[in-house]
């Protein structure tokens, strides 16, 4: 009986591998190739320190611009009134400093296809697939746009002020009421007559390895308003950017990316998506169709994987149960 079970598991593993099953939450980043190893170590010694210093300078400059732009602005005003005038100019300068930071961090050239729509035409910008913190490059190319961020991000040294200048909508994952409030604030902004910037969201709600676009959360699609899909892609053969549930952590990803000669990045602004009547009445359908539009533009599948799959995968690892959905 035990033999039959093992044989069945092996057969399942062979079958899934033969079908090239894609697990979007796994990344293998081994340093085994001799040339890659030599290049990485040389870059670590001679290039990484210089890049780190230049990026640090850009980060401080961005923080200074953001701090000036927020000076004298209360939290209530930041949440309820779109900034304008000289404060908006400070936000633009903050975005420029952040673009310079990424340029020093191996993102020397970013290929942009299409154009970002105006806030009036598409108040929401939805980006996928979501790889990692590097995806924030897109914010600087959208106006800059405002973002939906974890509430804890506001307390980060330097970074907190830079996020605040975008007038973000903060969400607390631990608070069950926070998600409802976040949806309410998104709706409030997108239907407002005020001159708010576009809201940029990563509707997957988790990071993946970019081999598929995973399930979109429907919350932002509830208002039934037009959105602009944005498909992003890292073009290097070796993926050093994805922060997946099963794979290297942020320090390793930063090290491998900053010791890469150049990290290719592509932003594809797709045509504004206008929902039909069915989609306006069904946020899940609307979200799924936009996800599929992004996936099709990249030539990768759209899947119904989600955060619960990540939790299940971690549970299976914790109890020692084998699973075969390896990328």
mmCIF file of C-alpha atoms in Angstrom:
data_model
loop_
_atom_site.group_PDB
_atom_site.id
_atom_site.type_symbol
_atom_site.label_atom_id
_atom_site.label_comp_id
_atom_site.label_asym_id
_atom_site.label_seq_id
_atom_site.Cartn_x
_atom_site.Cartn_y
_atom_site.Cartn_z
ATOM 1 C CA UNK A 1 0.000 0.000 0.000
ATOM 2 C CA UNK A 2 2.814 2.384 0.963
ATOM 3 C CA UNK A 3 4.669 1.473 -2.227
ATOM 4 C CA UNK A 4 1.605 2.239 -4.286
ATOM 5 C CA UNK A 5 1.284 5.642 -2.609
ATOM 6 C CA UNK A 6 4.929 6.495 -3.298
ATOM 7 C CA UNK A 7 4.610 5.323 -6.894
ATOM 8 C CA UNK A 8 1.472 7.423 -7.284
ATOM 9 C CA UNK A 9 3.220 10.496 -5.906
ATOM 10 C CA UNK A 10 6.185 9.943 -8.218
ATOM 11 C CA UNK A 11 3.849 9.571 -11.171
ATOM 12 C CA UNK A 12 2.105 12.798 -10.210
ATOM 13 C CA UNK A 13 5.445 14.585 -9.937
ATOM 14 C CA UNK A 14 6.527 13.298 -13.363
ATOM 15 C CA UNK A 15 3.201 14.287 -14.891
ATOM 16 C CA UNK A 16 3.261 17.819 -13.472
ATOM 17 C CA UNK A 17 6.864 18.355 -14.521
ATOM 18 C CA UNK A 18 6.071 17.082 -17.983
ATOM 19 C CA UNK A 19 3.255 19.592 -18.229
ATOM 20 C CA UNK A 20 5.676 22.329 -17.060
ATOM 21 C CA UNK A 21 3.382 23.384 -14.263
ATOM 22 C CA UNK A 22 4.057 26.969 -13.214
ATOM 23 C CA UNK A 23 4.293 27.862 -9.541
ATOM 24 C CA UNK A 24 4.372 31.673 -9.391
ATOM 25 C CA UNK A 25 5.522 31.700 -5.757
ATOM 26 C CA UNK A 26 8.865 29.911 -6.107
ATOM 27 C CA UNK A 27 12.216 31.337 -7.214
ATOM 28 C CA UNK A 28 15.502 29.484 -7.582
ATOM 29 C CA UNK A 29 18.511 31.812 -7.512
ATOM 30 C CA UNK A 30 21.559 29.596 -7.196
ATOM 31 C CA UNK A 31 25.073 30.932 -7.646
ATOM 32 C CA UNK A 32 26.666 27.902 -9.289
ATOM 33 C CA UNK A 33 27.809 29.099 -12.721
ATOM 34 C CA UNK A 34 31.575 29.879 -12.516
ATOM 35 C CA UNK A 35 31.359 33.001 -14.691
ATOM 36 C CA UNK A 36 28.318 34.305 -12.804
ATOM 37 C CA UNK A 37 30.070 33.635 -9.502
ATOM 38 C CA UNK A 38 33.256 35.458 -10.574
ATOM 39 C CA UNK A 39 31.298 38.418 -11.948
ATOM 40 C CA UNK A 40 29.187 38.692 -8.804
ATOM 41 C CA UNK A 41 32.190 38.656 -6.475
ATOM 42 C CA UNK A 42 34.100 41.223 -8.558
ATOM 43 C CA UNK A 43 31.046 43.488 -8.713
ATOM 44 C CA UNK A 44 30.621 43.105 -4.946
ATOM 45 C CA UNK A 45 34.169 44.324 -4.314
ATOM 46 C CA UNK A 46 34.525 47.091 -6.902
ATOM 47 C CA UNK A 47 31.047 48.296 -7.911
ATOM 48 C CA UNK A 48 28.575 47.589 -5.109
ATOM 49 C CA UNK A 49 30.135 50.062 -2.620
ATOM 50 C CA UNK A 50 30.016 52.890 -5.173
ATOM 51 C CA UNK A 51 26.442 52.087 -6.138
ATOM 52 C CA UNK A 52 25.384 51.914 -2.501
ATOM 53 C CA UNK A 53 26.835 55.357 -1.750
ATOM 54 C CA UNK A 54 25.242 56.977 -4.808
ATOM 55 C CA UNK A 55 21.888 55.361 -4.067
ATOM 56 C CA UNK A 56 22.141 56.536 -0.468
ATOM 57 C CA UNK A 57 22.743 60.110 -1.637
ATOM 58 C CA UNK A 58 19.712 59.927 -3.953
ATOM 59 C CA UNK A 59 17.577 58.534 -1.135
ATOM 60 C CA UNK A 60 18.550 61.394 1.184
ATOM 61 C CA UNK A 61 17.881 63.958 -1.560
ATOM 62 C CA UNK A 62 14.464 62.406 -2.215
ATOM 63 C CA UNK A 63 13.726 62.515 1.523
ATOM 64 C CA UNK A 64 14.699 66.210 1.664
ATOM 65 C CA UNK A 65 12.383 67.079 -1.243
ATOM 66 C CA UNK A 66 9.565 65.049 0.317
ATOM 67 C CA UNK A 67 10.078 66.654 3.727
ATOM 68 C CA UNK A 68 9.948 70.139 2.207
ATOM 69 C CA UNK A 69 6.803 69.239 0.283
ATOM 70 C CA UNK A 70 5.094 67.972 3.439
ATOM 71 C CA UNK A 71 6.250 70.812 5.697
ATOM 72 C CA UNK A 72 3.346 72.395 7.571
ATOM 73 C CA UNK A 73 0.859 69.835 6.244
ATOM 74 C CA UNK A 74 -1.156 67.984 8.875
ATOM 75 C CA UNK A 75 -2.009 64.291 8.523
ATOM 76 C CA UNK A 76 -5.666 65.211 8.051
ATOM 77 C CA UNK A 77 -4.835 67.642 5.229
ATOM 78 C CA UNK A 78 -2.562 65.100 3.585
ATOM 79 C CA UNK A 79 -5.376 62.552 3.561
ATOM 80 C CA UNK A 80 -8.196 64.851 2.465
ATOM 81 C CA UNK A 81 -6.782 67.559 0.161
ATOM 82 C CA UNK A 82 -4.662 66.935 -2.971
ATOM 83 C CA UNK A 83 -1.401 68.860 -2.788
ATOM 84 C CA UNK A 84 -0.834 71.599 -5.342
ATOM 85 C CA UNK A 85 1.520 74.424 -6.280
ATOM 86 C CA UNK A 86 5.041 74.241 -4.886
ATOM 87 C CA UNK A 87 4.221 71.075 -2.931
ATOM 88 C CA UNK A 88 3.384 69.287 -6.176
ATOM 89 C CA UNK A 89 6.711 70.454 -7.608
ATOM 90 C CA UNK A 90 8.471 68.950 -4.594
ATOM 91 C CA UNK A 91 6.688 65.675 -5.317
ATOM 92 C CA UNK A 92 7.957 65.771 -8.919
ATOM 93 C CA UNK A 93 11.515 66.385 -7.701
ATOM 94 C CA UNK A 94 11.164 63.502 -5.244
ATOM 95 C CA UNK A 95 10.190 61.238 -8.135
ATOM 96 C CA UNK A 96 13.198 62.405 -10.177
ATOM 97 C CA UNK A 97 15.536 61.645 -7.277
ATOM 98 C CA UNK A 98 14.044 58.166 -6.969
ATOM 99 C CA UNK A 99 14.497 57.563 -10.695
ATOM 100 C CA UNK A 100 18.159 58.529 -10.285
ATOM 101 C CA UNK A 101 18.404 56.093 -7.358
ATOM 102 C CA UNK A 102 17.223 53.239 -9.553
ATOM 103 C CA UNK A 103 19.581 54.302 -12.351
ATOM 104 C CA UNK A 104 22.531 53.987 -9.963
ATOM 105 C CA UNK A 105 21.132 50.638 -8.824
ATOM 106 C CA UNK A 106 21.629 48.939 -12.244
ATOM 107 C CA UNK A 107 18.360 50.128 -13.858
ATOM 108 C CA UNK A 108 20.218 52.339 -16.338
ATOM 109 C CA UNK A 109 17.628 52.270 -19.078
ATOM 110 C CA UNK A 110 13.931 51.624 -18.686
ATOM 111 C CA UNK A 111 11.954 50.832 -21.812
ATOM 112 C CA UNK A 112 8.506 52.437 -21.834
ATOM 113 C CA UNK A 113 5.844 51.413 -24.349
ATOM 114 C CA UNK A 114 2.653 53.433 -24.651
ATOM 115 C CA UNK A 115 1.652 56.409 -22.530
ATOM 116 C CA UNK A 116 0.193 56.876 -19.092
ATOM 117 C CA UNK A 117 -3.411 58.063 -19.374
ATOM 118 C CA UNK A 118 -4.612 61.183 -17.571
ATOM 119 C CA UNK A 119 -6.317 60.875 -14.158
ATOM 120 C CA UNK A 120 -9.578 61.995 -15.757
ATOM 121 C CA UNK A 121 -9.424 59.237 -18.351
ATOM 122 C CA UNK A 122 -8.287 56.483 -15.966
ATOM 123 C CA UNK A 123 -8.256 57.325 -12.238
ATOM 124 C CA UNK A 124 -6.875 53.852 -11.458
ATOM 125 C CA UNK A 125 -3.646 52.308 -12.752
ATOM 126 C CA UNK A 126 -3.372 48.549 -12.176
ATOM 127 C CA UNK A 127 0.073 46.973 -12.483
ATOM 128 C CA UNK A 128 1.038 43.332 -12.845
ATOM 129 C CA UNK A 129 2.690 41.023 -12.273
ATOM 130 C CA UNK A 130 3.981 42.204 -8.887
ATOM 131 C CA UNK A 131 7.587 41.071 -8.408
ATOM 132 C CA UNK A 132 9.016 43.004 -5.456
ATOM 133 C CA UNK A 133 9.900 46.425 -4.069
ATOM 134 C CA UNK A 134 11.715 47.226 -7.332
ATOM 135 C CA UNK A 135 8.304 47.576 -8.997
ATOM 136 C CA UNK A 136 7.953 50.987 -7.354
ATOM 137 C CA UNK A 137 9.862 52.369 -10.348
ATOM 138 C CA UNK A 138 6.486 52.544 -12.084
ATOM 139 C CA UNK A 139 5.230 55.158 -9.601
ATOM 140 C CA UNK A 140 7.751 57.691 -10.908
ATOM 141 C CA UNK A 141 6.539 57.159 -14.483
ATOM 142 C CA UNK A 142 2.868 57.787 -13.647
ATOM 143 C CA UNK A 143 2.805 61.402 -12.698
ATOM 144 C CA UNK A 144 3.991 60.384 -10.016
ATOM 145 C CA UNK A 145 0.921 58.524 -8.834
ATOM 146 C CA UNK A 146 -0.347 57.828 -5.353
ATOM 147 C CA UNK A 147 -0.146 54.304 -3.986
ATOM 148 C CA UNK A 148 -1.882 51.878 -1.653
ATOM 149 C CA UNK A 149 0.691 50.874 0.964
ATOM 150 C CA UNK A 150 0.973 48.974 4.240
ATOM 151 C CA UNK A 151 0.442 51.273 7.214
ATOM 152 C CA UNK A 152 3.798 50.182 8.687
ATOM 153 C CA UNK A 153 5.570 51.742 5.685
ATOM 154 C CA UNK A 154 4.859 55.221 7.074
ATOM 155 C CA UNK A 155 7.245 54.529 9.980
ATOM 156 C CA UNK A 156 10.205 53.499 7.828
ATOM 157 C CA UNK A 157 13.205 55.843 8.104
ATOM 158 C CA UNK A 158 13.528 58.089 5.021
ATOM 159 C CA UNK A 159 11.195 55.875 2.970
ATOM 160 C CA UNK A 160 8.160 56.854 5.052
ATOM 161 C CA UNK A 161 8.361 60.523 4.039
ATOM 162 C CA UNK A 162 8.896 59.603 0.393
ATOM 163 C CA UNK A 163 5.762 57.464 0.449
ATOM 164 C CA UNK A 164 3.824 60.185 2.291
ATOM 165 C CA UNK A 165 4.499 62.762 -0.440
ATOM 166 C CA UNK A 166 2.455 60.592 -2.828
ATOM 167 C CA UNK A 167 -0.525 60.975 -0.438
ATOM 168 C CA UNK A 168 -0.974 57.214 -0.154
ATOM 169 C CA UNK A 169 -3.920 55.206 1.071
ATOM 170 C CA UNK A 170 -2.635 53.108 3.943
ATOM 171 C CA UNK A 171 -3.975 49.643 4.721
ATOM 172 C CA UNK A 172 -3.399 47.640 7.896
ATOM 173 C CA UNK A 173 -3.484 43.895 7.169
ATOM 174 C CA UNK A 174 -3.986 43.068 10.849
ATOM 175 C CA UNK A 175 -7.157 45.173 11.124
ATOM 176 C CA UNK A 176 -10.176 43.406 9.548
ATOM 177 C CA UNK A 177 -11.952 46.760 9.149
ATOM 178 C CA UNK A 178 -8.996 48.355 7.381
ATOM 179 C CA UNK A 179 -9.696 46.666 4.052
ATOM 180 C CA UNK A 180 -13.262 47.979 4.013
ATOM 181 C CA UNK A 181 -12.003 51.475 4.849
ATOM 182 C CA UNK A 182 -9.342 51.215 2.132
ATOM 183 C CA UNK A 183 -11.943 50.330 -0.497
ATOM 184 C CA UNK A 184 -14.053 53.258 0.697
ATOM 185 C CA UNK A 185 -11.117 55.684 0.411
ATOM 186 C CA UNK A 186 -10.227 54.420 -3.067
ATOM 187 C CA UNK A 187 -13.808 54.906 -4.242
ATOM 188 C CA UNK A 188 -13.946 58.323 -2.594
ATOM 189 C CA UNK A 189 -10.840 59.492 -4.423
ATOM 190 C CA UNK A 190 -11.605 58.093 -7.851
ATOM 191 C CA UNK A 191 -15.074 59.687 -7.948
ATOM 192 C CA UNK A 192 -13.858 62.962 -6.426
ATOM 193 C CA UNK A 193 -13.889 66.161 -8.482
ATOM 194 C CA UNK A 194 -10.665 67.227 -6.775
ATOM 195 C CA UNK A 195 -7.373 67.116 -8.677
ATOM 196 C CA UNK A 196 -6.079 63.898 -7.099
ATOM 197 C CA UNK A 197 -3.282 61.999 -8.865
ATOM 198 C CA UNK A 198 -3.978 58.540 -10.212
ATOM 199 C CA UNK A 199 -4.051 55.682 -7.737
ATOM 200 C CA UNK A 200 -1.551 52.966 -8.632
ATOM 201 C CA UNK A 201 -2.245 49.513 -7.253
ATOM 202 C CA UNK A 202 -0.799 46.023 -7.493
ATOM 203 C CA UNK A 203 -4.105 44.125 -7.292
ATOM 204 C CA UNK A 204 -2.474 40.700 -6.861
ATOM 205 C CA UNK A 205 -1.777 41.630 -3.247
ATOM 206 C CA UNK A 206 1.363 39.482 -3.133
ATOM 207 C CA UNK A 207 4.613 39.024 -5.044
ATOM 208 C CA UNK A 208 5.407 36.328 -7.598
ATOM 209 C CA UNK A 209 8.195 35.249 -9.933
ATOM 210 C CA UNK A 210 6.547 36.826 -12.982
ATOM 211 C CA UNK A 211 5.848 33.535 -14.762
ATOM 212 C CA UNK A 212 2.118 34.168 -14.424
ATOM 213 C CA UNK A 213 -0.249 36.944 -13.398
ATOM 214 C CA UNK A 214 -2.028 35.673 -10.309
ATOM 215 C CA UNK A 215 -5.522 36.409 -9.070
ATOM 216 C CA UNK A 216 -6.513 40.082 -8.835
ATOM 217 C CA UNK A 217 -8.320 41.202 -5.702
ATOM 218 C CA UNK A 218 -11.639 42.764 -6.770
ATOM 219 C CA UNK A 219 -11.777 45.649 -4.273
ATOM 220 C CA UNK A 220 -10.361 48.369 -6.518
ATOM 221 C CA UNK A 221 -12.627 47.310 -9.384
ATOM 222 C CA UNK A 222 -15.799 47.785 -7.334
ATOM 223 C CA UNK A 223 -16.500 51.369 -8.517
ATOM 224 C CA UNK A 224 -16.736 50.084 -12.107
ATOM 225 C CA UNK A 225 -14.628 52.965 -13.443
ATOM 226 C CA UNK A 226 -12.122 52.764 -16.319
ATOM 227 C CA UNK A 227 -8.631 51.566 -15.412
ATOM 228 C CA UNK A 228 -5.331 51.579 -17.242
ATOM 229 C CA UNK A 229 -3.623 48.171 -17.176
ATOM 230 C CA UNK A 230 0.172 48.316 -16.987
ATOM 231 C CA UNK A 231 2.220 45.208 -17.756
ATOM 232 C CA UNK A 232 5.761 45.130 -16.395
ATOM 233 C CA UNK A 233 8.618 42.791 -17.185
ATOM 234 C CA UNK A 234 12.222 42.350 -16.044
ATOM 235 C CA UNK A 235 14.117 41.357 -19.157
ATOM 236 C CA UNK A 236 17.332 39.838 -17.793
ATOM 237 C CA UNK A 237 17.665 36.066 -18.352
ATOM 238 C CA UNK A 238 18.399 35.621 -14.630
ATOM 239 C CA UNK A 239 15.638 36.759 -12.280
ATOM 240 C CA UNK A 240 17.270 38.530 -9.319
ATOM 241 C CA UNK A 241 14.301 40.684 -8.327
ATOM 242 C CA UNK A 242 11.352 38.468 -7.335
ATOM 243 C CA UNK A 243 10.550 38.297 -3.643
ATOM 244 C CA UNK A 244 8.594 35.054 -3.556
ATOM 245 C CA UNK A 245 7.235 32.965 -0.709
ATOM 246 C CA UNK A 246 9.739 30.213 -1.485
ATOM 247 C CA UNK A 247 13.057 31.752 -2.436
ATOM 248 C CA UNK A 248 15.764 34.235 -1.409
ATOM 249 C CA UNK A 249 14.986 37.120 0.923
ATOM 250 C CA UNK A 250 15.329 40.846 0.330
ATOM 251 C CA UNK A 251 19.052 41.124 1.308
ATOM 252 C CA UNK A 252 20.049 38.451 -1.224
ATOM 253 C CA UNK A 253 17.861 39.982 -3.940
ATOM 254 C CA UNK A 254 19.380 43.424 -3.333
ATOM 255 C CA UNK A 255 22.886 41.965 -3.411
ATOM 256 C CA UNK A 256 22.349 40.019 -6.631
ATOM 257 C CA UNK A 257 20.572 42.916 -8.366
ATOM 258 C CA UNK A 258 23.115 45.559 -7.338
ATOM 259 C CA UNK A 259 25.946 43.307 -8.534
ATOM 260 C CA UNK A 260 24.354 42.917 -11.959
ATOM 261 C CA UNK A 261 25.847 45.001 -14.768
ATOM 262 C CA UNK A 262 22.408 46.099 -15.948
ATOM 263 C CA UNK A 263 18.875 45.151 -14.949
ATOM 264 C CA UNK A 264 16.476 45.449 -17.860
ATOM 265 C CA UNK A 265 12.996 46.708 -17.059
ATOM 266 C CA UNK A 266 10.049 47.262 -19.356
ATOM 267 C CA UNK A 267 6.849 49.207 -18.652
ATOM 268 C CA UNK A 268 3.945 48.639 -21.026
ATOM 269 C CA UNK A 269 1.070 51.105 -20.716
ATOM 270 C CA UNK A 270 -1.887 49.301 -22.273
ATOM 271 C CA UNK A 271 -4.998 51.057 -23.620
ATOM 272 C CA UNK A 272 -7.500 52.204 -21.013
ATOM 273 C CA UNK A 273 -9.929 49.398 -20.165
ATOM 274 C CA UNK A 274 -13.579 50.473 -20.148
ATOM 275 C CA UNK A 275 -15.787 47.942 -18.324
ATOM 276 C CA UNK A 276 -19.038 46.805 -19.893
ATOM 277 C CA UNK A 277 -22.285 46.544 -17.947
ATOM 278 C CA UNK A 278 -21.591 43.001 -16.707
ATOM 279 C CA UNK A 279 -18.151 43.993 -15.433
ATOM 280 C CA UNK A 280 -19.505 47.101 -13.718
ATOM 281 C CA UNK A 281 -21.917 44.856 -11.824
ATOM 282 C CA UNK A 282 -19.368 42.117 -11.104
ATOM 283 C CA UNK A 283 -16.049 43.326 -9.685
ATOM 284 C CA UNK A 284 -14.557 39.803 -9.741
ATOM 285 C CA UNK A 285 -15.295 39.426 -13.449
ATOM 286 C CA UNK A 286 -13.870 42.881 -14.133
ATOM 287 C CA UNK A 287 -10.700 42.091 -12.166
ATOM 288 C CA UNK A 288 -10.250 38.727 -13.912
ATOM 289 C CA UNK A 289 -10.632 40.244 -17.389
ATOM 290 C CA UNK A 290 -8.110 43.008 -16.680
ATOM 291 C CA UNK A 291 -5.699 40.413 -15.295
ATOM 292 C CA UNK A 292 -6.077 38.349 -18.455
ATOM 293 C CA UNK A 293 -5.454 41.441 -20.596
ATOM 294 C CA UNK A 294 -2.147 42.066 -18.821
ATOM 295 C CA UNK A 295 -1.164 38.386 -18.995
ATOM 296 C CA UNK A 296 -1.944 38.189 -22.722
ATOM 297 C CA UNK A 297 0.190 41.264 -23.454
ATOM 298 C CA UNK A 298 3.160 39.545 -21.784
ATOM 299 C CA UNK A 299 2.515 36.122 -23.295
ATOM 300 C CA UNK A 300 2.165 34.438 -19.898
ATOM 301 C CA UNK A 301 -0.837 32.732 -18.266
ATOM 302 C CA UNK A 302 -3.305 34.356 -15.916
ATOM 303 C CA UNK A 303 -3.986 32.055 -12.967
ATOM 304 C CA UNK A 304 -6.290 31.919 -9.957
ATOM 305 C CA UNK A 305 -3.381 31.458 -7.554
ATOM 306 C CA UNK A 306 -3.691 33.730 -4.533
ATOM 307 C CA UNK A 307 -2.494 34.483 -1.036
ATOM 308 C CA UNK A 308 -4.215 31.398 0.370
ATOM 309 C CA UNK A 309 -2.137 29.209 -1.955
ATOM 310 C CA UNK A 310 1.001 30.735 -0.437
ATOM 311 C CA UNK A 311 -0.210 29.924 3.052
ATOM 312 C CA UNK A 312 -1.068 26.374 2.009
ATOM 313 C CA UNK A 313 2.368 25.944 0.440
ATOM 314 C CA UNK A 314 4.076 27.130 3.632
ATOM 315 C CA UNK A 315 1.917 24.785 5.702
ATOM 316 C CA UNK A 316 2.841 21.819 3.509
ATOM 317 C CA UNK A 317 6.520 22.645 3.909
ATOM 318 C CA UNK A 318 6.129 23.018 7.686
ATOM 319 C CA UNK A 319 4.573 19.571 8.099
ATOM 320 C CA UNK A 320 7.032 17.924 5.732
ATOM 321 C CA UNK A 321 4.491 17.087 3.074
ATOM 322 C CA UNK A 322 5.930 17.063 -0.471
ATOM 323 C CA UNK A 323 4.336 19.228 -3.089
ATOM 324 C CA UNK A 324 5.131 19.181 -6.775
ATOM 325 C CA UNK A 325 4.206 22.667 -7.974
ATOM 326 C CA UNK A 326 7.789 23.746 -8.491
ATOM 327 C CA UNK A 327 8.662 26.266 -11.182
#
